[in-house]
């Protein structure tokens, strides 16, 4: 698929001119209340940042450049879509969102990584702290789908062995440009035992669901009450995930 050329921003951290994109900073660091490396530890309610929470987790967005990681995050955080010029993320950036999961305040610290090859070593350094990974491909780009195996190899090498992982086929709204069939995504996900959904940062399809599913899984792993039925992420996304019936060929 042909992608829009990536304009260079006028320096790291320069916000996009066309919308409320997160600052692209190559030097982003977790806030002082970030959970420590790789541990699922209940956090204290935070009084400083205005976001009360009971538990906090780190979620990382990974996948090729241009698949829609930043747009997915902005859709989830702000309910908006970043249309227009594609401004590639530089280094790594993050945003927080607190969700109510069955009465428990779950804070997700979501790391938006740069898909470009030249930032790969930056991304590697963050894998080990991630409790969950959302691995994206673009349904209009066969290359981004073909690269999923390489991403999985990288994840295996750098992430925690028990990291929660979900595969997402983004841009499902692009009705006439589909290069990757839903069945192919499903097949690959099945092969690797991953929960899978098609999403659209543009329409919002399945975006909240993906993050909510991750939050539910992480919350239960860290504080499952005795007798509470086990939450199954696979079943949840299968049951709740919507198809893009309006736009499928
Ligand atoms: N139609 C459609 N376009 C999308 C969607 N998500 C993202 N885009 C477009 O795809 C382009 C790339 O989106 P980004 O979110 O910046 O991609 P990225 O994965 O963050 O790319 P890097 O930061 O380089 O890794 C932009 O032009 C977006 O407007 C979607 O769900 N549907
Ligand atoms: Mg980005």
Coordinates of C-alpha atoms and ligand atoms in Angstrom, one line a residue:
X1 CA 0.0 0.0 0.0
X2 CA 1.2 3.5 -0.6
X3 CA 1.4 5.6 2.5
X4 CA 1.4 9.3 2.8
X5 CA 4.8 10.7 3.0
X6 CA 5.8 11.5 6.6
X7 CA 6.5 15.2 7.1
X8 CA 9.2 15.8 9.6
X9 CA 8.1 17.9 12.6
X10 CA 10.3 20.8 13.3
X11 CA 12.0 19.1 16.2
X12 CA 11.2 16.5 18.8
X13 CA 8.2 17.4 20.9
X14 CA 6.7 19.8 18.3
X15 CA 2.9 19.3 18.5
X16 CA 1.1 18.6 15.2
X17 CA -0.5 21.7 13.7
X18 CA -3.7 19.9 12.8
X19 CA -5.0 18.6 16.1
X20 CA -4.5 17.6 19.7
X21 CA -1.8 15.0 19.2
X22 CA 0.3 14.1 22.1
X23 CA 3.7 15.8 22.1
X24 CA 6.2 13.8 20.2
X25 CA 9.1 13.7 22.6
X26 CA 12.0 11.4 22.3
X27 CA 12.7 11.8 26.0
X28 CA 9.4 10.9 27.6
X29 CA 9.7 9.3 31.0
X30 CA 7.0 7.7 33.2
X31 CA 5.6 10.0 35.8
X32 CA 6.6 9.6 39.5
X33 CA 3.6 7.3 40.1
X34 CA 4.5 4.9 37.4
X35 CA 4.4 1.3 38.5
X36 CA 7.9 -0.2 38.9
X37 CA 9.4 -2.6 36.4
X38 CA 7.1 -5.4 35.4
X39 CA 5.3 -5.7 38.7
X40 CA 1.5 -5.9 39.0
X41 CA 1.4 -4.0 42.2
X42 CA -1.6 -2.2 43.6
X43 CA -1.0 1.5 43.6
X44 CA -2.0 4.1 46.1
X45 CA -4.8 6.5 45.2
X46 CA -3.1 9.4 43.6
X47 CA -4.0 12.8 45.1
X48 CA -1.6 14.9 43.1
X49 CA -2.5 14.2 39.5
X50 CA -6.3 14.4 40.0
X51 CA -6.7 10.8 38.8
X52 CA -7.7 8.6 41.7
X53 CA -7.0 4.9 41.1
X54 CA -6.7 1.6 43.0
X55 CA -4.3 -0.2 40.6
X56 CA -2.1 1.0 37.8
X57 CA -0.7 -0.8 34.8
X58 CA 1.4 0.0 31.7
X59 CA 0.1 -0.8 28.3
X60 CA 2.3 -0.4 25.2
X61 CA 1.1 0.2 21.6
X62 CA 3.4 -1.5 19.0
X63 CA 3.4 -2.1 15.3
X64 CA 4.7 -0.7 12.1
X65 CA 4.8 3.0 11.4
X66 CA 1.5 4.3 10.1
X67 CA -0.8 1.5 11.4
X68 CA -2.6 4.0 13.6
X69 CA -1.1 3.6 17.1
X70 CA -1.2 7.3 18.0
X71 CA -4.7 7.6 16.5
X72 CA -6.0 4.7 18.5
X73 CA -4.6 6.2 21.7
X74 CA -6.1 9.6 21.0
X75 CA -9.4 8.0 20.1
X76 CA -9.5 6.2 23.4
X77 CA -8.2 9.1 25.5
X78 CA -10.0 12.0 23.9
X79 CA -12.7 10.4 21.7
X80 CA -11.3 12.2 18.7
X81 CA -9.7 11.2 15.3
X82 CA -6.5 12.7 14.0
X83 CA -7.4 13.1 10.4
X84 CA -5.1 14.8 7.9
X85 CA -1.3 14.8 7.7
X86 CA 0.4 11.8 9.2
X87 CA 3.0 12.9 11.7
X88 CA 5.1 10.0 12.8
X89 CA 5.8 9.6 16.5
X90 CA 9.3 10.3 17.5
X91 CA 10.7 8.0 20.2
X92 CA 8.0 7.3 22.7
X93 CA 5.1 9.1 24.4
X94 CA 2.5 8.3 27.0
X95 CA -1.0 9.2 28.2
X96 CA -2.9 8.0 31.3
X97 CA -6.6 7.0 31.5
X98 CA -8.4 5.8 34.6
X99 CA -11.2 3.2 33.9
X100 CA -13.8 1.9 36.3
X101 CA -13.7 -1.9 36.2
X102 CA -16.4 -3.4 38.4
X103 CA -16.0 -0.7 41.0
X104 CA -12.2 -0.7 40.9
X105 CA -10.4 2.3 39.5
X106 CA -7.8 1.0 37.0
X107 CA -5.3 3.4 35.7
X108 CA -3.7 2.6 32.4
X109 CA -0.5 4.3 31.5
X110 CA -0.5 3.9 27.8
X111 CA 2.8 4.1 25.9
X112 CA 2.7 5.1 22.3
X113 CA 5.8 3.9 20.6
X114 CA 7.3 5.0 17.3
X115 CA 7.0 2.3 14.6
X116 CA 9.9 3.6 12.6
X117 CA 12.9 1.3 12.5
X118 CA 15.3 3.9 13.7
X119 CA 13.5 4.1 17.1
X120 CA 13.5 0.4 17.7
X121 CA 16.2 0.5 20.4
X122 CA 14.2 3.1 22.3
X123 CA 11.1 0.8 22.2
X124 CA 13.1 -2.2 23.3
X125 CA 14.0 -0.5 26.6
X126 CA 10.3 -0.1 27.5
X127 CA 9.1 -3.6 26.8
X128 CA 10.1 -5.2 30.1
X129 CA 8.0 -2.7 32.1
X130 CA 4.8 -3.4 30.0
X131 CA 2.0 -5.3 31.6
X132 CA 0.1 -5.5 28.3
X133 CA 0.8 -4.9 24.6
X134 CA -1.5 -4.0 21.9
X135 CA 0.1 -5.1 18.6
X136 CA -1.4 -3.4 15.6
X137 CA -1.4 -3.9 11.9
X138 CA -3.2 -1.9 9.2
X139 CA -5.8 -3.8 7.3
X140 CA -5.0 -1.7 4.2
X141 CA -1.3 -2.6 4.4
X142 CA -0.2 -6.2 3.7
X143 CA 3.3 -5.3 4.7
X144 CA 2.2 -4.3 8.2
X145 CA 0.5 -7.6 8.5
X146 CA 3.4 -9.6 7.2
X147 CA 5.6 -7.8 9.8
X148 CA 3.5 -9.1 12.7
X149 CA 5.6 -12.2 13.0
X150 CA 8.7 -10.1 13.4
X151 CA 7.0 -8.0 16.1
X152 CA 6.1 -11.2 17.9
X153 CA 9.7 -12.4 17.8
X154 CA 10.7 -9.0 19.3
X155 CA 8.0 -9.2 21.9
X156 CA 9.2 -12.7 22.9
X157 CA 12.7 -11.4 23.2
X158 CA 12.1 -8.2 25.2
X159 CA 8.7 -8.4 27.0
X160 CA 7.8 -10.2 30.2
X161 CA 6.8 -13.8 29.5
X162 CA 3.3 -13.3 31.0
X163 CA 2.6 -10.0 29.3
X164 CA -1.1 -9.6 28.1
X165 CA -1.0 -9.4 24.4
X166 CA -3.8 -8.6 21.9
X167 CA -3.7 -8.3 18.1
X168 CA -5.6 -5.5 16.4
X169 CA -6.3 -5.0 12.7
X170 CA -6.8 -1.2 12.5
X171 CA -8.4 1.0 9.8
X172 CA -11.3 -1.4 9.2
X173 CA -13.3 1.6 8.1
X174 CA -11.3 1.9 4.9
X175 CA -13.9 -0.1 2.9
X176 CA -12.3 -0.1 -0.5
X177 CA -8.6 -0.5 0.5
X178 CA -8.7 -3.8 2.5
X179 CA -5.6 -5.8 1.8
X180 CA -5.9 -8.1 4.8
X181 CA -9.0 -10.1 5.3
X182 CA -10.5 -10.5 8.7
X183 CA -10.1 -14.3 8.4
X184 CA -6.3 -13.9 7.9
X185 CA -6.1 -11.8 11.1
X186 CA -8.2 -14.4 12.9
X187 CA -6.0 -17.2 11.6
X188 CA -2.8 -15.6 12.7
X189 CA -4.2 -14.7 16.1
X190 CA -5.3 -18.3 16.6
X191 CA -1.9 -19.6 15.6
X192 CA -0.3 -17.6 18.4
X193 CA -3.2 -17.9 20.8
X194 CA -3.9 -14.2 20.8
X195 CA -7.2 -12.4 21.3
X196 CA -8.0 -10.5 18.1
X197 CA -10.3 -7.7 16.9
X198 CA -10.5 -5.3 14.0
X199 CA -10.6 -1.7 15.0
X200 CA -11.0 1.8 13.6
X201 CA -9.5 4.8 15.3
X202 CA -11.5 6.8 12.8
X203 CA -15.0 5.5 13.7
X204 CA -14.0 4.3 17.2
X205 CA -15.0 0.7 16.4
X206 CA -13.9 -1.7 19.2
X207 CA -11.4 0.9 20.5
X208 CA -12.8 1.3 24.0
X209 CA -13.4 -2.5 24.1
X210 CA -9.7 -3.3 23.4
X211 CA -8.5 -1.1 26.3
X212 CA -11.4 -2.2 28.6
X213 CA -10.6 -5.9 27.9
X214 CA -7.0 -5.3 28.8
X215 CA -7.9 -3.4 32.0
X216 CA -10.3 -6.2 33.1
X217 CA -7.7 -8.9 32.5
X218 CA -4.9 -7.0 34.3
X219 CA -7.2 -6.0 37.2
X220 CA -8.3 -9.6 37.7
X221 CA -4.7 -10.9 37.5
X222 CA -3.7 -8.6 40.3
X223 CA -6.7 -8.8 42.6
X224 CA -9.0 -11.7 41.8
X225 CA -11.6 -12.1 44.6
X226 CA -12.1 -15.6 45.9
X227 CA -15.0 -17.2 44.1
X228 CA -15.0 -14.5 41.4
X229 CA -15.4 -16.2 38.0
X230 CA -12.2 -16.0 35.9
X231 CA -12.2 -13.3 33.3
X232 CA -11.3 -14.6 29.9
X233 CA -10.0 -11.9 27.5
X234 CA -10.5 -14.2 24.4
X235 CA -14.1 -14.8 25.2
X236 CA -14.7 -11.2 26.1
X237 CA -13.5 -9.7 22.8
X238 CA -15.2 -12.5 20.9
X239 CA -18.5 -11.8 22.6
X240 CA -18.4 -8.0 22.7
X241 CA -16.4 -7.2 19.6
X242 CA -18.4 -5.7 16.8
X243 CA -17.8 -6.4 13.1
X244 CA -17.7 -3.5 10.7
X245 CA -20.7 -4.9 8.7
X246 CA -21.3 -1.6 7.0
X247 CA -18.0 -1.5 5.3
X248 CA -16.9 -5.0 4.6
X249 CA -16.5 -5.9 0.9
Ligands
LIG1 N1 -9.0 5.5 7.7 C1 -8.3 5.4 8.8 N2 -7.1 6.1 8.9 C2 -6.4 5.9 10.1 C3 -6.9 5.2 11.2 N3 -6.0 5.2 12.2 C4 -5.0 6.0 11.7 N4 -5.3 6.5 10.5 C5 -4.4 7.3 9.7 O1 -3.2 6.6 9.5 C6 -2.1 7.5 9.5 C7 -1.1 7.1 10.6 O2 -1.7 7.1 11.9 P1 -0.8 7.2 13.2 O3 -1.7 7.0 14.3 O4 0.0 8.5 13.3 O5 0.2 6.0 13.0 P2 1.3 5.4 14.0 O6 1.1 3.9 14.0 O7 1.2 6.1 15.3 O8 2.7 5.7 13.2 P3 4.1 6.0 13.9 O9 4.0 7.0 14.9 O10 5.0 6.4 12.8 O11 4.5 4.6 14.5 C8 -2.7 8.9 9.8 O12 -2.8 9.6 8.6 C9 -4.1 8.6 10.3 O13 -5.0 9.7 10.1 C10 -8.1 4.5 11.1 O14 -8.6 3.8 11.9 N5 -8.8 4.7 9.9
LIG2 MG1 2.5 7.4 16.2

